[in-house]
PDB file of C-alpha atoms in Angstrom:
ATOM      1  CA  MET A   1      82.115 105.873 105.753  1.00 89.00           C
ATOM      2  CA  ASP A   2      81.545 109.419 103.899  1.00 97.00           C
ATOM      3  CA  LEU A   3      84.944 109.973 102.597  1.00 98.00           C
ATOM      4  CA  GLY A   4      83.876 114.083 101.968  1.00 98.00           C
ATOM      5  CA  ILE A   5      85.552 113.960  98.258  1.00 98.00           C
ATOM      6  CA  LYS A   6      82.601 113.773  96.253  1.00 98.00           C
ATOM      7  CA  GLY A   7      82.930 116.460  93.646  1.00 98.00           C
ATOM      8  CA  LYS A   8      86.738 116.540  93.536  1.00 98.00           C
ATOM      9  CA  THR A   9      88.609 115.862  90.834  1.00 98.00           C
ATOM     10  CA  ALA A  10      91.191 113.512  90.322  1.00 98.00           C
ATOM     11  CA  LEU A  11      93.916 112.493  88.237  1.00 98.00           C
ATOM     12  CA  VAL A  12      94.468 108.460  87.996  1.00 98.00           C
ATOM     13  CA  CYS A  13      97.840 107.444  85.882  1.00 98.00           C
ATOM     14  CA  ALA A  14      97.910 103.930  84.319  1.00 96.00           C
ATOM     15  CA  SER A  15      94.059 103.555  85.534  1.00 97.00           C
ATOM     16  CA  SER A  16      92.892 101.124  82.348  1.00 97.00           C
ATOM     17  CA  LYS A  17      93.748  97.933  84.888  1.00 96.00           C
ATOM     18  CA  GLY A  18      94.799  96.903  87.379  1.00 95.00           C
ATOM     19  CA  LEU A  19      95.705  98.673  90.940  1.00 97.00           C
ATOM     20  CA  GLY A  20      95.308 101.958  88.886  1.00 97.00           C
ATOM     21  CA  ARG A  21      91.952 100.931  87.876  1.00 98.00           C
ATOM     22  CA  GLY A  22      90.614  99.735  91.252  1.00 98.00           C
ATOM     23  CA  CYS A  23      91.876 103.495  92.542  1.00 98.00           C
ATOM     24  CA  ALA A  24      90.010 104.924  89.962  1.00 98.00           C
ATOM     25  CA  GLU A  25      86.868 103.238  90.835  1.00 98.00           C
ATOM     26  CA  ALA A  26      87.494 103.570  94.811  1.00 98.00           C
ATOM     27  CA  LEU A  27      87.776 107.439  93.776  1.00 98.00           C
ATOM     28  CA  ALA A  28      84.681 106.991  91.305  1.00 98.00           C
ATOM     29  CA  GLU A  29      82.304 105.278  94.325  1.00 98.00           C
ATOM     30  CA  ALA A  30      83.320 108.446  96.785  1.00 98.00           C
ATOM     31  CA  GLY A  31      81.415 110.500  93.882  1.00 98.00           C
ATOM     32  CA  VAL A  32      85.099 112.215  92.321  1.00 98.00           C
ATOM     33  CA  ASP A  33      84.778 113.532  89.035  1.00 98.00           C
ATOM     34  CA  LEU A  34      88.730 111.229  87.103  1.00 98.00           C
ATOM     35  CA  VAL A  35      90.647 112.385  84.451  1.00 98.00           C
ATOM     36  CA  MET A  36      92.035 108.693  83.357  1.00 98.00           C
ATOM     37  CA  ASN A  37      95.126 107.882  81.299  1.00 98.00           C
ATOM     38  CA  ALA A  38      97.236 104.715  80.089  1.00 97.00           C
ATOM     39  CA  ARG A  39      98.619 104.050  76.911  1.00 96.00           C
ATOM     40  CA  GLY A  40      95.933 101.966  75.440  1.00 96.00           C
ATOM     41  CA  ALA A  41      93.032 103.832  73.745  1.00 97.00           C
ATOM     42  CA  GLU A  42      90.742 100.739  73.385  1.00 97.00           C
ATOM     43  CA  ALA A  43      91.046  99.344  77.295  1.00 97.00           C
ATOM     44  CA  LEU A  44      91.076 102.620  78.758  1.00 98.00           C
ATOM     45  CA  GLU A  45      87.900 104.088  77.127  1.00 98.00           C
ATOM     46  CA  GLU A  46      86.019 100.209  78.341  1.00 98.00           C
ATOM     47  CA  THR A  47      87.054 101.210  81.803  1.00 98.00           C
ATOM     48  CA  ALA A  48      86.142 104.755  81.616  1.00 98.00           C
ATOM     49  CA  ALA A  49      82.591 103.750  80.130  1.00 98.00           C
ATOM     50  CA  ALA A  50      82.250 101.375  82.870  1.00 98.00           C
ATOM     51  CA  ILE A  51      82.931 103.267  85.883  1.00 98.00           C
ATOM     52  CA  ARG A  52      80.205 106.162  84.192  1.00 98.00           C
ATOM     53  CA  ASP A  53      77.618 103.718  83.656  1.00 98.00           C
ATOM     54  CA  ARG A  54      77.969 102.282  87.883  1.00 98.00           C
ATOM     55  CA  PHE A  55      78.749 105.324  89.556  1.00 98.00           C
ATOM     56  CA  GLY A  56      77.464 108.353  87.418  1.00 98.00           C
ATOM     57  CA  VAL A  57      80.723 110.821  87.009  1.00 98.00           C
ATOM     58  CA  ARG A  58      82.278 112.681  84.926  1.00 98.00           C
ATOM     59  CA  VAL A  59      85.237 110.501  83.568  1.00 98.00           C
ATOM     60  CA  THR A  60      87.861 112.127  80.962  1.00 98.00           C
ATOM     61  CA  THR A  61      89.949 109.924  78.902  1.00 98.00           C
ATOM     62  CA  VAL A  62      93.795 110.814  77.714  1.00 98.00           C
ATOM     63  CA  ALA A  63      95.245 107.840  75.636  1.00 98.00           C
ATOM     64  CA  ALA A  64      98.935 108.983  75.988  1.00 97.00           C
ATOM     65  CA  ASP A  65     102.451 107.689  77.470  1.00 96.00           C
ATOM     66  CA  ILE A  66     102.737 109.780  80.885  1.00 97.00           C
ATOM     67  CA  VAL A  67     106.440 108.733  80.566  1.00 96.00           C
ATOM     68  CA  SER A  68     107.041 110.901  77.481  1.00 96.00           C
ATOM     69  CA  GLU A  69     107.288 114.426  77.896  1.00 96.00           C
ATOM     70  CA  ASP A  70     104.498 114.762  75.026  1.00 97.00           C
ATOM     71  CA  GLY A  71     102.084 112.725  76.885  1.00 97.00           C
ATOM     72  CA  ARG A  72     102.553 114.074  80.111  1.00 97.00           C
ATOM     73  CA  ALA A  73     102.165 117.512  78.491  1.00 97.00           C
ATOM     74  CA  GLN A  74      98.761 116.035  76.269  1.00 97.00           C
ATOM     75  CA  VAL A  75      97.119 114.423  79.670  1.00 98.00           C
ATOM     76  CA  LEU A  76      97.807 118.078  82.041  1.00 97.00           C
ATOM     77  CA  GLU A  77      96.485 120.452  79.454  1.00 97.00           C
ATOM     78  CA  ALA A  78      93.088 117.479  79.149  1.00 95.00           C
ATOM     79  CA  ALA A  79      93.109 117.764  82.839  1.00 96.00           C
ATOM     80  CA  GLY A  80      92.612 120.974  84.104  1.00 95.00           C
ATOM     81  CA  THR A  81      92.412 121.898  87.765  1.00 97.00           C
ATOM     82  CA  VAL A  82      92.883 118.764  89.517  1.00 98.00           C
ATOM     83  CA  ASP A  83      92.322 118.302  93.104  1.00 98.00           C
ATOM     84  CA  ILE A  84      93.958 114.773  93.959  1.00 98.00           C
ATOM     85  CA  LEU A  85      96.637 113.357  91.925  1.00 98.00           C
ATOM     86  CA  VAL A  86      97.648 109.559  92.042  1.00 98.00           C
ATOM     87  CA  THR A  87     100.349 108.344  90.033  1.00 98.00           C
ATOM     88  CA  ASN A  88     101.234 104.911  88.933  1.00 96.00           C
ATOM     89  CA  ALA A  89     103.475 103.312  85.729  1.00 90.00           C
ATOM     90  CA  GLY A  90     104.076  99.675  85.227  1.00 84.00           C
ATOM     91  CA  GLY A  91     107.490  98.536  86.872  1.00 86.00           C
ATOM     92  CA  PRO A  92     110.709  97.880  85.136  1.00 89.00           C
ATOM     93  CA  PRO A  93     111.685  94.132  84.214  1.00 86.00           C
ATOM     94  CA  PRO A  94     113.252  92.191  86.013  1.00 85.00           C
ATOM     95  CA  GLY A  95     117.026  90.796  86.050  1.00 91.00           C
ATOM     96  CA  LEU A  96     120.233  90.148  87.478  1.00 92.00           C
ATOM     97  CA  TRP A  97     122.896  93.390  88.524  1.00 92.00           C
ATOM     98  CA  SER A  98     124.669  92.060  85.274  1.00 93.00           C
ATOM     99  CA  ASP A  99     121.864  92.790  82.779  1.00 92.00           C
ATOM    100  CA  TRP A 100     121.372  96.494  83.061  1.00 94.00           C
ATOM    101  CA  ASP A 101     123.577  99.516  81.594  1.00 95.00           C
ATOM    102  CA  ARG A 102     123.015 103.007  82.310  1.00 96.00           C
ATOM    103  CA  ALA A 103     120.403 103.380  79.436  1.00 96.00           C
ATOM    104  CA  ASP A 104     118.150 100.670  81.749  1.00 95.00           C
ATOM    105  CA  PHE A 105     118.382 102.796  84.633  1.00 96.00           C
ATOM    106  CA  ILE A 106     117.255 106.191  82.836  1.00 96.00           C
ATOM    107  CA  ALA A 107     114.177 104.025  81.452  1.00 96.00           C
ATOM    108  CA  ALA A 108     113.494 102.731  85.448  1.00 96.00           C
ATOM    109  CA  LEU A 109     114.073 106.618  86.301  1.00 97.00           C
ATOM    110  CA  ASP A 110     112.500 108.250  83.984  1.00 96.00           C
ATOM    111  CA  ALA A 111     109.358 106.175  84.820  1.00 96.00           C
ATOM    112  CA  ASN A 112     109.160 105.601  87.990  1.00 96.00           C
ATOM    113  CA  MET A 113     110.512 108.760  89.749  1.00 97.00           C
ATOM    114  CA  LEU A 114     110.825 110.906  87.286  1.00 98.00           C
ATOM    115  CA  THR A 115     107.665 111.566  85.997  1.00 98.00           C
ATOM    116  CA  PRO A 116     105.721 111.847  89.502  1.00 98.00           C
ATOM    117  CA  VAL A 117     107.985 114.063  90.373  1.00 98.00           C
ATOM    118  CA  ALA A 118     106.809 115.964  87.541  1.00 98.00           C
ATOM    119  CA  LEU A 119     103.483 115.349  87.704  1.00 98.00           C
ATOM    120  CA  MET A 120     103.755 116.821  90.891  1.00 98.00           C
ATOM    121  CA  THR A 121     105.536 119.600  90.150  1.00 98.00           C
ATOM    122  CA  ALA A 122     102.976 120.412  87.326  1.00 98.00           C
ATOM    123  CA  LEU A 123     100.041 119.716  89.988  1.00 98.00           C
ATOM    124  CA  MET A 124     100.581 120.718  93.589  1.00 98.00           C
ATOM    125  CA  PRO A 125     101.176 124.783  92.767  1.00 98.00           C
ATOM    126  CA  GLY A 126      97.588 124.582  92.309  1.00 98.00           C
ATOM    127  CA  MET A 127      96.608 122.601  94.934  1.00 98.00           C
ATOM    128  CA  ALA A 128      97.976 124.673  97.654  1.00 98.00           C
ATOM    129  CA  GLU A 129      96.766 127.687  95.974  1.00 98.00           C
ATOM    130  CA  ARG A 130      93.780 126.639  96.776  1.00 98.00           C
ATOM    131  CA  GLY A 131      94.327 124.927 100.122  1.00 98.00           C
ATOM    132  CA  TRP A 132      93.344 121.377  99.318  1.00 98.00           C
ATOM    133  CA  GLY A 133      95.223 119.005  97.586  1.00 98.00           C
ATOM    134  CA  ARG A 134      96.219 115.095  97.529  1.00 98.00           C
ATOM    135  CA  VAL A 135      98.615 112.703  96.456  1.00 98.00           C
ATOM    136  CA  VAL A 136      99.401 109.097  96.193  1.00 98.00           C
ATOM    137  CA  ASN A 137     101.971 107.737  94.339  1.00 98.00           C
ATOM    138  CA  ILE A 138     101.788 104.036  94.007  1.00 98.00           C
ATOM    139  CA  THR A 139     105.122 102.468  94.369  1.00 97.00           C
ATOM    140  CA  SER A 140     105.602  99.218  95.747  1.00 94.00           C
ATOM    141  CA  GLN A 141     107.376  97.152  98.787  1.00 93.00           C
ATOM    142  CA  SER A 142     110.603  97.424  97.392  1.00 91.00           C
ATOM    143  CA  VAL A 143     111.477 100.213  98.707  1.00 93.00           C
ATOM    144  CA  LYS A 144     110.866  98.573 102.685  1.00 92.00           C
ATOM    145  CA  ALA A 145     112.363  95.036 101.547  1.00 92.00           C
ATOM    146  CA  PRO A 146     114.385  94.567  98.582  1.00 90.00           C
ATOM    147  CA  ILE A 147     113.205  92.344  95.946  1.00 88.00           C
ATOM    148  CA  PRO A 148     116.598  90.847  94.815  1.00 91.00           C
ATOM    149  CA  GLN A 149     115.781  90.588  90.940  1.00 89.00           C
ATOM    150  CA  LEU A 150     113.776  94.100  90.639  1.00 91.00           C
ATOM    151  CA  GLY A 151     117.222  96.177  90.734  1.00 94.00           C
ATOM    152  CA  LEU A 152     116.354  98.700  88.511  1.00 95.00           C
ATOM    153  CA  SER A 153     112.358  99.101  90.428  1.00 94.00           C
ATOM    154  CA  ASN A 154     114.067  98.923  93.767  1.00 94.00           C
ATOM    155  CA  ALA A 155     116.480 101.821  92.840  1.00 95.00           C
ATOM    156  CA  ALA A 156     114.235 104.070  91.338  1.00 96.00           C
ATOM    157  CA  ARG A 157     111.022 103.622  93.845  1.00 96.00           C
ATOM    158  CA  THR A 158     113.363 103.817  96.273  1.00 96.00           C
ATOM    159  CA  GLY A 159     114.414 108.069  94.938  1.00 97.00           C
ATOM    160  CA  LEU A 160     110.872 108.351  94.425  1.00 98.00           C
ATOM    161  CA  THR A 161     110.057 107.682  97.927  1.00 97.00           C
ATOM    162  CA  GLY A 162     113.337 110.169  98.621  1.00 97.00           C
ATOM    163  CA  TYR A 163     112.281 113.287  97.430  1.00 98.00           C
ATOM    164  CA  VAL A 164     108.023 112.711  98.902  1.00 98.00           C
ATOM    165  CA  ALA A 165     109.424 112.197 102.179  1.00 98.00           C
ATOM    166  CA  GLY A 166     110.842 115.907 101.867  1.00 98.00           C
ATOM    167  CA  THR A 167     108.770 117.370  99.984  1.00 98.00           C
ATOM    168  CA  ALA A 168     105.299 116.072 101.697  1.00 98.00           C
ATOM    169  CA  ARG A 169     106.853 117.947 104.575  1.00 98.00           C
ATOM    170  CA  GLN A 170     106.982 121.466 102.661  1.00 98.00           C
ATOM    171  CA  VAL A 171     103.707 120.908 101.167  1.00 98.00           C
ATOM    172  CA  ALA A 172     101.706 119.946 104.318  1.00 98.00           C
ATOM    173  CA  PRO A 173     101.548 123.003 105.412  1.00 98.00           C
ATOM    174  CA  MET A 174      99.109 124.813 102.438  1.00 98.00           C
ATOM    175  CA  GLY A 175      97.182 121.727 103.132  1.00 98.00           C
ATOM    176  CA  VAL A 176      98.489 119.491 100.151  1.00 98.00           C
ATOM    177  CA  ILE A 177      98.649 115.417 101.918  1.00 98.00           C
ATOM    178  CA  VAL A 178     100.820 113.400  99.461  1.00 98.00           C
ATOM    179  CA  ASN A 179     101.779 109.742 101.088  1.00 98.00           C
ATOM    180  CA  ASN A 180     103.186 106.320  98.794  1.00 98.00           C
ATOM    181  CA  LEU A 181     101.052 102.919  99.090  1.00 98.00           C
ATOM    182  CA  LEU A 182     103.340 100.220  98.560  1.00 97.00           C
ATOM    183  CA  PRO A 183     102.070  97.232  97.049  1.00 95.00           C
ATOM    184  CA  GLY A 184     102.899  93.674  97.835  1.00 93.00           C
ATOM    185  CA  ILE A 185     101.854  91.301  94.997  1.00 92.00           C
ATOM    186  CA  HIS A 186      98.012  91.964  93.812  1.00 94.00           C
ATOM    187  CA  ALA A 187      96.032  89.905  91.278  1.00 91.00           C
ATOM    188  CA  THR A 188      97.111  92.331  87.970  1.00 88.00           C
ATOM    189  CA  ASP A 189      98.910  91.767  84.567  1.00 84.00           C
ATOM    190  CA  ARG A 190     101.903  92.660  86.472  1.00 79.00           C
ATOM    191  CA  ALA A 191     101.589  89.212  88.611  1.00 85.00           C
ATOM    192  CA  ASP A 192     100.902  87.071  86.190  1.00 85.00           C
ATOM    193  CA  ALA A 193     103.963  88.088  84.307  1.00 83.00           C
ATOM    194  CA  LEU A 194     106.303  87.704  87.304  1.00 81.00           C
ATOM    195  CA  ASP A 195     104.914  84.173  87.729  1.00 87.00           C
ATOM    196  CA  GLY A 196     104.969  83.359  84.383  1.00 87.00           C
ATOM    197  CA  GLY A 197     109.083  84.141  84.598  1.00 84.00           C
ATOM    198  CA  VAL A 198     108.964  81.789  87.509  1.00 88.00           C
ATOM    199  CA  SER A 199     106.801  78.980  85.668  1.00 86.00           C
ATOM    200  CA  LYS A 200     109.489  79.220  82.657  1.00 87.00           C
ATOM    201  CA  SER A 201     112.761  79.810  84.199  1.00 86.00           C
ATOM    202  CA  GLU A 202     111.739  76.967  86.817  1.00 89.00           C
ATOM    203  CA  GLY A 203     109.435  74.639  84.558  1.00 92.00           C
ATOM    204  CA  ILE A 204     106.410  74.648  86.651  1.00 92.00           C
ATOM    205  CA  SER A 205     102.920  75.821  85.561  1.00 91.00           C
ATOM    206  CA  LEU A 206     101.401  79.081  86.439  1.00 88.00           C
ATOM    207  CA  GLU A 207      99.197  77.842  88.460  1.00 91.00           C
ATOM    208  CA  GLU A 208     102.483  76.096  90.670  1.00 91.00           C
ATOM    209  CA  ALA A 209     104.215  79.446  90.444  1.00 91.00           C
ATOM    210  CA  ARG A 210     101.212  81.748  91.965  1.00 93.00           C
ATOM    211  CA  ALA A 211     100.369  79.072  94.231  1.00 92.00           C
ATOM    212  CA  ARG A 212     104.600  78.796  95.655  1.00 91.00           C
ATOM    213  CA  ARG A 213     104.324  82.815  95.886  1.00 91.00           C
ATOM    214  CA  ALA A 214     101.387  82.924  97.751  1.00 95.00           C
ATOM    215  CA  ALA A 215     102.571  80.121 100.314  1.00 95.00           C
ATOM    216  CA  THR A 216     104.937  83.298 101.129  1.00 93.00           C
ATOM    217  CA  ILE A 217     102.327  85.908 102.298  1.00 96.00           C
ATOM    218  CA  PRO A 218     100.722  85.780 105.467  1.00 96.00           C
ATOM    219  CA  ALA A 219      97.325  86.479 104.515  1.00 96.00           C
ATOM    220  CA  ARG A 220      97.681  83.084 102.007  1.00 97.00           C
ATOM    221  CA  ARG A 221      96.377  85.098  98.569  1.00 96.00           C
ATOM    222  CA  TYR A 222      97.118  88.249  96.465  1.00 97.00           C
ATOM    223  CA  GLY A 223      95.548  91.548  97.115  1.00 96.00           C
ATOM    224  CA  THR A 224      92.999  92.682  94.524  1.00 97.00           C
ATOM    225  CA  ALA A 225      92.247  95.429  92.954  1.00 96.00           C
ATOM    226  CA  ALA A 226      89.383  96.412  94.646  1.00 97.00           C
ATOM    227  CA  GLU A 227      90.830  97.010  98.355  1.00 97.00           C
ATOM    228  CA  PHE A 228      93.933  98.563  96.999  1.00 98.00           C
ATOM    229  CA  GLY A 229      91.700 101.174  95.713  1.00 98.00           C
ATOM    230  CA  ALA A 230      89.855 101.509  98.940  1.00 98.00           C
ATOM    231  CA  MET A 231      93.111 102.551 100.242  1.00 98.00           C
ATOM    232  CA  CYS A 232      94.103 104.694  98.200  1.00 98.00           C
ATOM    233  CA  ALA A 233      90.339 106.811  98.534  1.00 98.00           C
ATOM    234  CA  TYR A 234      91.252 106.779 101.821  1.00 98.00           C
ATOM    235  CA  LEU A 235      94.414 108.495 102.206  1.00 98.00           C
ATOM    236  CA  CYS A 236      92.285 111.335  99.354  1.00 98.00           C
ATOM    237  CA  SER A 237      89.502 111.831 101.992  1.00 98.00           C
ATOM    238  CA  GLN A 238      89.160 114.567 104.145  1.00 98.00           C
ATOM    239  CA  HIS A 239      89.786 112.131 106.728  1.00 98.00           C
ATOM    240  CA  ALA A 240      93.657 112.078 105.899  1.00 98.00           C
ATOM    241  CA  GLY A 241      94.729 115.277 106.626  1.00 98.00           C
ATOM    242  CA  PHE A 242      96.461 114.001 109.331  1.00 98.00           C
ATOM    243  CA  ILE A 243      99.016 111.408 107.448  1.00 98.00           C
ATOM    244  CA  VAL A 244     101.744 112.827 105.570  1.00 98.00           C
ATOM    245  CA  GLY A 245     104.993 111.341 104.156  1.00 98.00           C
ATOM    246  CA  GLN A 246     103.669 107.865 105.068  1.00 98.00           C
ATOM    247  CA  ASN A 247     104.361 105.077 103.264  1.00 97.00           C
ATOM    248  CA  ILE A 248     101.667 102.620 103.766  1.00 97.00           C
ATOM    249  CA  LEU A 249     102.337  98.622 102.953  1.00 97.00           C
ATOM    250  CA  LEU A 250      99.473  96.387 101.451  1.00 97.00           C
ATOM    251  CA  ASP A 251     101.418  93.245 101.229  1.00 96.00           C
ATOM    252  CA  GLY A 252      99.421  90.708 102.693  1.00 97.00           C
ATOM    253  CA  GLY A 253     102.092  90.659 105.461  1.00 96.00           C
ATOM    254  CA  ALA A 254     104.807  89.444 103.461  1.00 95.00           C
ATOM    255  CA  THR A 255     107.387  92.457 104.351  1.00 94.00           C
ATOM    256  CA  ASN A 256     108.785  90.548 107.067  1.00 90.00           C
ATOM    257  CA  ALA A 257     109.820  93.905 109.494  1.00 86.00           C
ATOM    258  CA  THR A 258     108.504  95.801 112.623  1.00 86.00           C
ATOM    259  CA  ILE A 259     108.112  99.305 111.820  1.00 82.00           C
TER     260      ILE A 259
END
């Protein structure tokens, strides 16, 4: 399928690896030029080089912490005119409700709610002026069904979801389409970290922890970054103009809900 976005420019956050890289690769395959951001310069440059070689698109890299005000300013200055925004940031650490204080919640909100809001605030006016734009926020399946040990993530990402619900409907008349992608467990470093925690706390092997988690997913496997990226690219396409303010689950059926 021709996604109709060849020649557009996308800013993809946290895109040196994992789900962010999957989104960047899928957009590049559709002919989209990229502004890629991550904190680690070495991994970012390696990924950017691979994408340039494979897809032949223009790729600009900005190694900076998108959560910090200075880092965000660097990224936005380098990005310039952007048609597509994919927000993404690693989730806060797991734990118990009794483990967290105000500073922990502020850090989670900064990374997983306020940073995406700041990026949308900076870039959507230009999209609206040009009459076309796409925003995809990578959140989590936890906004549909909370994950007990991820209380910080549950809170911050649900806050972003509420913001998007109203904002998406305000900017849609101007051709700016905003949606959220809700990943379940995918074969990424984040999954390794979560499975490693289970392995350590329960005294089982990492392989056993993975197998146990996979058994709870109707698809009986973890998702891949490539299939996640494909859905992201579709939501950024010319074909997605009637999908407004939605929360799209990619979790292999793990969230047990009728709607």
